[in-house]
Amino acid sequence: MPVLLVGLGLGLAAPLVGALAPARGRTLLAGGLSAAAGVLAAVAALGVLLGGPVLRARASGLLPLAGASVRLDALSAAFEVAVALVVVTAALFSMGYTHGASASRPATALQASFALGLLLVPVAGDVVSFLWAWELMAVASLALLLVEHDRPAARSAALWYGAMTQAGAAAIMLGLLTLAASAHGVSWSALAAARVSGPLAVVAFVATLAGFASKAGAVPLHVWLPRAHPEAATPVSAMMSGAMTALGLYGVARVDLGLLGAIGRWWWAGALVVAALSALYGALHAATATDLKRLLAYSTIGAMGLGLIGLAAAGELRASGQGRAAATLVVGVLVLVGAHAAYKAILFLAAGLIERASGTRDLDLLGGLVRGMPRVAGLVAVAVASAVGVPLAAGFVGEWLEIEGLVAGLSSHDPGGVATILVGLVGLALASGLVAVAMVKLLGIGLLGRARSEGAARAREPHGIAVAALGLPAAATLAMGLVPGPVVAVLGHALGTVLGARAGAPQGRWDALHVGVTASTLRPLALLGGLVTAVVVLRGLARVGSRGVRAVVAWACGRSDLTARMQYTATSFAEPLQRVFADVLRPDIDTTVSPEEEAREIERVIAYQSRVGDAVEGGLYRPVVRGADALGRRARALANGSVHRYLAYGLVALLVVLVVVG
Amino acid sequence: MTAVAVALVQVLVVALGGLLLTGLMAKVRARAEGRVGAPVTQPLRDVAKWLGRESPRATAGTALAIVPTVVVATTALAATLVPLAGVGLVDATGADALVVVFLLLTGSLALAVGGLATATAFGGMGASRAMTLSALAEPALLVAVAAFAVPAGSLSLPAMLGHALDQPLTMVSPSHVLAALALLVVVVAETGRMPVDNPSTHLELTMIHEAMTLEYGGRDQALVSLGAAMRLGLLLGMLGVLTVPWGLATSAAPLALLGGLALSALKATVLAVVIALAEVHSAKLRLFRVPELLAAAFVLAALAIVVGVVAR
């Protein structure tokens, strides 16, 4: 317990130091404190995961209404470790990276507050503390977007983000207060004891699911995410993408599965369809995006969609009596959350380094970075391997568990349930295929090949902690991928909170991972052994009778005057896919032909422009925004500046109140 | 010990068999078109010849150097996991169908990354096309494999095949036939055969797989070709045993294992001949029509799962 409280205390000190310390050493001090807070929180959480007692603390006078309370059970701990990994990495990274406007007093204090909010959400022990922590996280990140308020893109992103996050928070508050109203007390355990059912449970379920899913970027509530994540400062976007979205899944696991899981299976079936659509939508946009950070933001929507598929399918399966398959799915989602936190932290922070070194984050202008930034390229390769599901990296373990759970559900289910779970499986499969395209594009176009601009050619990686910090999530990725057994074994402790039972939890030993329901085993170390053997044999063969390697000019079908502009770009790479999915993506394609002045039949310049906007935003949100705008303009007629009229309004209002009350 | 020996033998059989099947398919096509064609052993001789040459590499850097090794190593590892000889062995490495699918995916992603690393227009074009198709083919492969797994309730390949051997009637069920058709379409796409890709094209603009590998030479070329051949052999072998598992050894007796392996090779050969004959009579699909074919495979696999459950 003391470890956790000291950690949170340090986390609380970080914003104060950020606000008070002089410019010299401000980022070092605040970053160091945030990192220390994350490390201590992770240590406490690991203690709980390894079988330690649930940690509880209360301070009754700290917050109005119910006081503040802290509760660290196994579910909290699983998410706390993932969040802490991102927070520590981002804090260490910003010690070497942040300067200029992002190192101002407000920005430093806000970033530390955001980190504190992220660490507090999973350990909040009751509804009131949870809502405070949630708002701290939301408001701090919103304000961080406004640090660069001189850029119109950042202002617009902040507006969207502010509206969506506050609407989401209101929905969560509505749902949680509905629950709390029928329970004795506001702590999670009191809510669990109340066993709310009937229409109230449905209200609470829909409201909280909408709020949490919006935080996790589920379609159609995702519109803020691809705007906000790319516009934030780099460490902030890493924390938003790797940690904050994951807390949306935490909410679904804790409240919707843990407290309201008994709700009818068809509600979960509906959630599963939404989850599958959002996984697909995010992955598809990631595959066609050309802005590095926008690609990453959309791939976050895809990855969180995979997590939501797992949780929704677990809800459906448990409601129809297949708790063992559900247990596999939930553990799979927890692994996926950890894997995503690690690889997305690497990718976003590396994107920041690349943007700073080359002056652009447009993939069409990058390329060849592996020469100037070899260490960053290696770290990105590890993250990409995890994201696409290369066996031996963490992402694969999560996907593996999730597919095992889905297949287990499929093989012992009634036809209606099979149709539902099948939606999840197809969504997961297609989304992972599309994410692979996005990640190959990131690696192949962004880092390999030849530089497509001056900036990319000159890009050099910085020395020091900014790059070294990325080694932490990279190590976590490989460790989880190679030795997933112990990780999965300890994550099984969280099942009691989520599903109420631990039956069917995947078992882990140090060298193997076993899923009982499908009788399948994963032995990553044996796979590694096989792979190393194969490589050694191939390398050995290469020595025998080899005549070596010679550096040559690329053959390129006989052309020797290749320029960098003849390579495929991110746009052309994704063009076939954009065509295949044109109905979903609705790209704007403009071809302008400008002829010669003297001879109109000769074309001088052909300009091709293709832009993929967000179809959901255009179709669903624009009309609402326009309607609200029109209503506002109409309402102006009511306020014409005449004091007499305003007095009349007051009088009428008073009369109405009196009539209604009387 | 037997398991390790069988795994090693499987790698050799898949490597040799893949090369010979590639040659056989070319021979069958040639004969069907009224030509004599190159001998069946031609791919084997080509690989042996390239192995003795020096490797010209266009761009300095590690990407191009490791891609051929990655392709062969992942395919070889996958070849150890598919029970081509028998299902009764001690499961040493975790013979899970998902691991096989994702190992093959790793190989194709590595090839695509290599295509982009060459910094040439053709490399990028091949990578772009291959990834567009792979984005649909890999998921279809996953769902098709799941369709075979659902009746057994397990994604472990020995369990899946053992279940089918125990209940031979499932092999003629509509759901099994649908799943087999889906897997067949996917295998054709994944191995770059007609009507998806033309393995013997000489026109760069129509290439998919070959466009990514244009810049390899010498030993690198040998490994890339070997990887593609192993992929063909493995996928055909897998299609064969999943569709008709009869003949797989259920014990660890060496003779039964040898028989099982021989029978698997025979099934793959039959499939190869059938695909080659079908290739003669089909034209290559326009690139943007291939997704429709793969979507059909998707629907077949999903139908297989649903039909199987309804009939249960």
Tab-separated table of C-alpha atoms in Angstrom, chain A residues 21-327:
chain	number	residue	atom	x	y	z
A	21	ALA	CA	10.213	25.204	-11.120
A	22	PRO	CA	12.380	27.544	-13.184
A	23	ALA	CA	12.819	26.858	-16.885
A	24	ARG	CA	16.180	25.152	-16.320
A	25	GLY	CA	15.499	21.592	-15.302
A	26	ARG	CA	11.737	21.950	-15.293
A	27	THR	CA	11.092	19.151	-17.769
A	28	LEU	CA	13.747	17.005	-16.095
A	29	LEU	CA	12.204	17.412	-12.631
A	30	ALA	CA	8.575	17.012	-13.663
A	31	GLY	CA	9.383	14.154	-16.039
A	32	GLY	CA	11.468	12.417	-13.402
A	33	LEU	CA	8.697	12.697	-10.830
A	34	SER	CA	6.075	11.400	-13.286
A	35	ALA	CA	8.326	8.510	-14.253
A	36	ALA	CA	8.971	7.656	-10.600
A	37	ALA	CA	5.235	7.790	-9.903
A	38	GLY	CA	4.630	5.410	-12.805
A	39	VAL	CA	7.335	3.008	-11.653
A	40	LEU	CA	5.986	2.879	-8.086
A	41	ALA	CA	2.389	2.431	-9.288
A	42	ALA	CA	3.536	-0.389	-11.567
A	43	VAL	CA	5.438	-2.049	-8.706
A	44	ALA	CA	2.353	-1.909	-6.478
A	45	ALA	CA	0.193	-3.244	-9.304
A	46	LEU	CA	2.607	-6.087	-10.007
A	47	GLY	CA	2.472	-6.991	-6.321
A	48	VAL	CA	-1.304	-7.345	-6.554
A	49	LEU	CA	-1.098	-9.300	-9.813
A	50	LEU	CA	1.391	-11.741	-8.302
A	51	GLY	CA	-1.193	-12.708	-5.725
A	52	GLY	CA	-0.856	-9.984	-3.137
A	53	PRO	CA	-3.907	-8.668	-1.288
A	54	VAL	CA	-6.214	-6.064	-2.805
A	55	LEU	CA	-4.968	-2.614	-1.773
A	56	ARG	CA	-7.525	-0.194	-0.322
A	57	ALA	CA	-7.295	3.304	1.137
A	58	ARG	CA	-9.822	6.015	1.955
A	59	ALA	CA	-9.605	9.710	2.685
A	60	SER	CA	-13.106	10.770	3.596
A	61	GLY	CA	-12.540	14.514	3.580
A	62	LEU	CA	-10.591	14.798	0.358
A	63	LEU	CA	-13.447	14.961	-2.152
A	64	PRO	CA	-17.007	16.216	-1.625
A	65	LEU	CA	-19.957	13.760	-1.464
A	66	ALA	CA	-18.235	10.482	-0.719
A	67	GLY	CA	-14.572	11.184	-0.071
A	68	ALA	CA	-11.801	9.714	-2.116
A	69	SER	CA	-10.911	6.078	-2.137
A	70	VAL	CA	-8.242	4.011	-3.792
A	71	ARG	CA	-8.665	0.332	-4.610
A	72	LEU	CA	-6.134	-1.728	-6.495
A	73	ASP	CA	-7.495	-5.148	-7.404
A	74	ALA	CA	-6.192	-7.458	-10.109
A	75	LEU	CA	-8.210	-5.862	-12.922
A	76	SER	CA	-7.060	-2.387	-11.902
A	77	ALA	CA	-3.537	-3.703	-11.642
A	78	ALA	CA	-3.545	-5.148	-15.155
A	79	PHE	CA	-4.496	-1.797	-16.627
A	80	GLU	CA	-2.302	0.142	-14.196
A	81	VAL	CA	0.783	-1.715	-15.447
A	82	ALA	CA	-0.069	-0.964	-19.083
A	83	VAL	CA	-0.782	2.690	-18.327
A	84	ALA	CA	2.344	3.022	-16.205
A	85	LEU	CA	4.465	1.601	-19.022
A	86	VAL	CA	3.282	4.364	-21.331
A	87	VAL	CA	3.483	7.082	-18.669
A	88	VAL	CA	7.043	6.154	-17.679
A	89	THR	CA	8.172	5.909	-21.306
A	90	ALA	CA	6.568	9.210	-22.256
A	91	ALA	CA	7.950	10.954	-19.150
A	92	LEU	CA	11.505	9.730	-19.786
A	93	PHE	CA	11.135	10.601	-23.455
A	94	SER	CA	10.021	14.152	-22.788
A	95	MET	CA	13.013	14.694	-20.493
A	96	GLY	CA	15.140	14.549	-23.612
A	97	TYR	CA	12.661	15.763	-26.211
A	98	THR	CA	10.512	18.556	-24.860
A	99	HIS	CA	11.619	22.146	-25.231
A	100	GLY	CA	10.187	25.406	-26.499
A	101	ALA	CA	6.452	26.034	-26.097
A	102	SER	CA	5.811	22.501	-24.850
A	103	ALA	CA	8.223	23.091	-21.953
A	104	SER	CA	6.376	26.138	-20.616
A	105	ARG	CA	5.071	26.077	-17.043
A	106	PRO	CA	1.439	25.366	-17.983
A	107	ALA	CA	2.378	22.706	-20.535
A	108	THR	CA	4.705	20.884	-18.139
A	109	ALA	CA	2.205	21.020	-15.295
A	110	LEU	CA	-0.621	19.859	-17.555
A	111	GLN	CA	1.374	16.981	-18.943
A	112	ALA	CA	2.195	15.813	-15.431
A	113	SER	CA	-1.472	16.194	-14.443
A	114	PHE	CA	-2.502	14.132	-17.439
A	115	ALA	CA	-0.057	11.420	-16.384
A	116	LEU	CA	-1.454	11.541	-12.850
A	117	GLY	CA	-5.031	11.296	-14.156
A	118	LEU	CA	-4.096	8.238	-16.220
A	119	LEU	CA	-2.520	6.545	-13.201
A	120	LEU	CA	-5.517	7.415	-10.983
A	121	VAL	CA	-8.370	6.142	-13.176
A	122	PRO	CA	-7.669	2.407	-12.771
A	123	VAL	CA	-7.091	2.665	-9.014
A	124	ALA	CA	-10.155	4.794	-8.209
A	125	GLY	CA	-12.170	2.752	-5.715
A	126	ASP	CA	-15.591	4.308	-6.062
A	127	VAL	CA	-17.773	6.117	-8.564
A	128	VAL	CA	-17.038	9.621	-7.307
A	129	SER	CA	-13.252	9.190	-7.264
A	130	PHE	CA	-13.455	7.529	-10.658
A	131	LEU	CA	-15.353	10.442	-12.173
A	132	TRP	CA	-12.882	12.963	-10.702
A	133	ALA	CA	-9.919	11.034	-12.027
A	134	TRP	CA	-11.619	10.611	-15.406
A	135	GLU	CA	-12.262	14.349	-15.639
A	136	LEU	CA	-8.705	15.188	-14.567
A	137	MET	CA	-7.462	12.994	-17.408
A	138	ALA	CA	-9.929	14.463	-19.910
A	139	VAL	CA	-9.524	18.125	-19.002
A	140	ALA	CA	-5.737	17.984	-18.727
A	141	SER	CA	-5.436	16.377	-22.154
A	142	LEU	CA	-7.892	18.881	-23.622
A	143	ALA	CA	-5.890	21.785	-22.253
A	144	LEU	CA	-2.690	20.202	-23.589
A	145	LEU	CA	-4.146	20.320	-27.087
A	146	LEU	CA	-4.556	24.068	-26.662
A	147	VAL	CA	-0.900	24.646	-25.756
A	148	GLU	CA	-0.251	25.202	-29.457
A	149	HIS	CA	-3.384	27.304	-29.858
A	150	ASP	CA	-1.894	29.416	-32.640
A	151	ARG	CA	-2.423	26.556	-35.078
A	152	PRO	CA	-5.975	26.312	-36.495
A	153	ALA	CA	-5.739	22.484	-36.726
A	154	ALA	CA	-5.010	22.246	-32.998
A	155	ARG	CA	-7.889	24.602	-32.147
A	156	SER	CA	-10.351	22.635	-34.248
A	157	ALA	CA	-9.098	19.350	-32.783
A	158	ALA	CA	-9.540	20.731	-29.278
A	159	LEU	CA	-13.099	21.807	-30.063
A	160	TRP	CA	-14.048	18.355	-31.342
A	161	TYR	CA	-12.218	16.636	-28.529
A	162	GLY	CA	-13.761	18.873	-25.874
A	163	ALA	CA	-17.290	18.298	-27.133
A	164	MET	CA	-16.909	14.541	-27.501
A	165	THR	CA	-15.031	13.911	-24.274
A	166	GLN	CA	-17.455	15.937	-22.189
A	167	ALA	CA	-20.471	14.281	-23.814
A	168	GLY	CA	-18.828	10.946	-23.085
A	169	ALA	CA	-18.106	11.903	-19.486
A	170	ALA	CA	-21.733	13.013	-19.076
A	171	ALA	CA	-22.955	9.676	-20.406
A	172	ILE	CA	-20.632	7.781	-18.049
A	173	MET	CA	-21.764	9.922	-15.124
A	174	LEU	CA	-25.417	9.289	-15.997
A	175	GLY	CA	-24.822	5.554	-16.188
A	176	LEU	CA	-22.769	5.272	-13.007
A	177	LEU	CA	-25.137	7.481	-10.990
A	178	THR	CA	-28.084	5.385	-12.202
A	179	LEU	CA	-26.281	2.382	-10.777
A	180	ALA	CA	-25.274	4.137	-7.578
A	181	ALA	CA	-28.850	5.313	-6.975
A	182	SER	CA	-30.006	1.732	-6.502
A	183	ALA	CA	-27.005	0.635	-4.459
A	184	HIS	CA	-25.962	1.284	-0.868
A	185	GLY	CA	-22.866	3.348	-1.356
A	186	VAL	CA	-20.765	4.330	-4.309
A	187	SER	CA	-17.816	1.938	-4.081
A	188	TRP	CA	-17.339	-0.671	-6.798
A	189	SER	CA	-18.066	-3.455	-4.316
A	190	ALA	CA	-21.335	-1.800	-3.218
A	191	LEU	CA	-22.365	-1.476	-6.837
A	192	ALA	CA	-21.522	-5.095	-7.485
A	193	ALA	CA	-23.528	-6.179	-4.445
A	194	ALA	CA	-26.609	-4.280	-5.649
A	195	ARG	CA	-27.028	-6.545	-8.718
A	196	VAL	CA	-29.033	-3.957	-10.655
A	197	SER	CA	-31.292	-5.406	-13.337
A	198	GLY	CA	-34.245	-4.435	-15.505
A	199	PRO	CA	-34.680	-1.130	-17.352
A	200	LEU	CA	-32.287	0.698	-15.015
A	201	ALA	CA	-29.532	-1.732	-15.927
A	202	VAL	CA	-30.223	-1.155	-19.609
A	203	VAL	CA	-29.972	2.619	-19.172
A	204	ALA	CA	-26.732	2.248	-17.238
A	205	PHE	CA	-25.355	-0.224	-19.788
A	206	VAL	CA	-26.078	1.885	-22.859
A	207	ALA	CA	-24.898	5.128	-21.270
A	208	THR	CA	-21.622	3.774	-19.867
A	209	LEU	CA	-20.866	1.710	-22.949
A	210	ALA	CA	-21.340	4.764	-25.186
A	211	GLY	CA	-19.091	6.858	-22.968
A	212	PHE	CA	-16.326	4.292	-22.612
A	213	ALA	CA	-16.487	3.192	-26.248
A	214	SER	CA	-16.154	6.821	-27.329
A	215	LYS	CA	-12.959	7.072	-25.281
A	216	ALA	CA	-11.744	3.894	-26.982
A	217	GLY	CA	-12.519	5.438	-30.377
A	218	ALA	CA	-15.428	3.207	-31.390
A	219	VAL	CA	-17.231	4.169	-34.591
A	220	PRO	CA	-19.303	6.385	-34.870
A	221	LEU	CA	-18.065	8.146	-31.705
A	222	HIS	CA	-14.457	8.188	-32.887
A	223	VAL	CA	-14.345	11.513	-34.772
A	224	TRP	CA	-12.292	13.280	-32.120
A	225	LEU	CA	-9.516	10.703	-32.115
A	226	PRO	CA	-7.889	11.122	-35.553
A	227	ARG	CA	-7.955	14.877	-34.987
A	228	ALA	CA	-6.736	15.070	-31.411
A	229	HIS	CA	-4.014	12.400	-31.330
A	230	PRO	CA	-1.948	13.801	-34.220
A	231	GLU	CA	-2.260	17.415	-33.062
A	232	ALA	CA	-1.080	16.908	-29.491
A	233	ALA	CA	2.600	17.201	-28.552
A	234	THR	CA	4.389	13.887	-29.116
A	235	PRO	CA	4.591	12.539	-25.526
A	236	VAL	CA	0.975	13.567	-25.020
A	237	SER	CA	-0.234	11.796	-28.142
A	238	ALA	CA	1.619	8.662	-27.035
A	239	MET	CA	-0.160	8.784	-23.673
A	240	MET	CA	-3.505	9.503	-25.339
A	241	SER	CA	-3.166	6.657	-27.784
A	242	GLY	CA	-1.402	4.042	-25.701
A	243	ALA	CA	-2.985	4.638	-22.311
A	244	MET	CA	-6.100	6.822	-22.424
A	245	THR	CA	-7.940	4.808	-25.080
A	246	ALA	CA	-7.118	1.636	-23.135
A	247	LEU	CA	-8.918	3.113	-20.131
A	248	GLY	CA	-12.079	3.110	-22.258
A	249	LEU	CA	-11.674	-0.670	-22.386
A	250	TYR	CA	-11.022	-0.652	-18.633
A	251	GLY	CA	-14.392	1.022	-18.130
A	252	VAL	CA	-16.139	-1.547	-20.307
A	253	ALA	CA	-14.459	-4.416	-18.454
A	254	ARG	CA	-15.054	-2.979	-14.982
A	255	VAL	CA	-18.575	-1.573	-15.345
A	256	ASP	CA	-20.304	-3.169	-18.310
A	257	LEU	CA	-18.871	-6.671	-17.966
A	258	GLY	CA	-18.138	-6.624	-14.253
A	259	LEU	CA	-21.226	-4.908	-12.882
A	260	LEU	CA	-23.832	-5.226	-15.640
A	261	GLY	CA	-22.743	-8.445	-17.305
A	262	ALA	CA	-26.065	-10.135	-16.525
A	263	ILE	CA	-27.821	-7.952	-19.063
A	264	GLY	CA	-29.328	-9.857	-22.027
A	265	ARG	CA	-26.957	-11.387	-24.559
A	266	TRP	CA	-28.454	-9.404	-27.467
A	267	TRP	CA	-27.187	-6.155	-26.015
A	268	TRP	CA	-23.722	-7.657	-26.202
A	269	ALA	CA	-24.401	-8.854	-29.731
A	270	GLY	CA	-25.182	-5.251	-30.703
A	271	ALA	CA	-21.969	-4.079	-29.030
A	272	LEU	CA	-20.048	-6.754	-30.928
A	273	VAL	CA	-21.317	-5.514	-34.298
A	274	VAL	CA	-20.286	-1.952	-33.432
A	275	ALA	CA	-16.890	-3.208	-32.274
A	276	ALA	CA	-16.303	-5.177	-35.474
A	277	LEU	CA	-17.274	-2.193	-37.611
A	278	SER	CA	-14.970	0.120	-35.741
A	279	ALA	CA	-12.040	-2.301	-35.924
A	280	LEU	CA	-12.538	-2.471	-39.685
A	281	TYR	CA	-13.077	1.243	-40.122
A	282	GLY	CA	-9.991	2.180	-38.153
A	283	ALA	CA	-7.790	-0.380	-39.877
A	284	LEU	CA	-9.000	0.645	-43.329
A	285	HIS	CA	-8.303	4.319	-42.706
A	286	ALA	CA	-4.901	3.459	-41.264
A	287	ALA	CA	-4.108	1.525	-44.428
A	288	THR	CA	-4.897	4.516	-46.639
A	289	ALA	CA	-3.597	7.368	-44.449
A	290	THR	CA	-0.488	9.203	-45.596
A	291	ASP	CA	0.148	11.310	-42.489
A	292	LEU	CA	2.319	9.329	-40.095
A	293	LYS	CA	0.500	10.320	-36.917
A	294	ARG	CA	-2.934	10.101	-38.533
A	295	LEU	CA	-2.099	6.567	-39.601
A	296	LEU	CA	-1.182	5.739	-36.006
A	297	ALA	CA	-4.345	7.375	-34.658
A	298	TYR	CA	-6.545	5.329	-36.991
A	299	SER	CA	-4.639	2.170	-36.171
A	300	THR	CA	-5.458	2.895	-32.519
A	301	ILE	CA	-9.147	2.850	-33.466
A	302	GLY	CA	-8.527	-0.486	-35.153
A	303	ALA	CA	-6.648	-1.962	-32.192
A	304	MET	CA	-9.207	-0.771	-29.654
A	305	GLY	CA	-11.895	-2.224	-31.940
A	306	LEU	CA	-10.159	-5.593	-31.579
A	307	GLY	CA	-10.252	-5.151	-27.807
A	308	LEU	CA	-13.933	-4.244	-27.861
A	309	ILE	CA	-14.655	-7.285	-30.048
A	310	GLY	CA	-13.075	-9.453	-27.368
A	311	LEU	CA	-14.975	-7.857	-24.497
A	312	ALA	CA	-18.330	-7.826	-26.316
A	313	ALA	CA	-17.909	-11.436	-27.410
A	314	ALA	CA	-16.990	-12.339	-23.827
A	315	GLY	CA	-20.194	-10.662	-22.629
A	316	GLU	CA	-22.276	-12.528	-25.189
A	317	LEU	CA	-20.638	-15.868	-24.425
A	318	ARG	CA	-20.965	-15.517	-20.688
A	319	ALA	CA	-24.614	-14.503	-20.982
A	320	SER	CA	-25.234	-17.687	-22.954
A	321	GLY	CA	-23.421	-19.876	-20.475
A	322	GLN	CA	-19.975	-20.248	-22.005
A	323	GLY	CA	-17.867	-18.728	-19.304
A	324	ARG	CA	-14.747	-20.710	-20.266
A	325	ALA	CA	-14.536	-19.234	-23.754
A	326	ALA	CA	-15.291	-15.810	-22.261
A	327	ALA	CA	-12.371	-16.183	-19.837
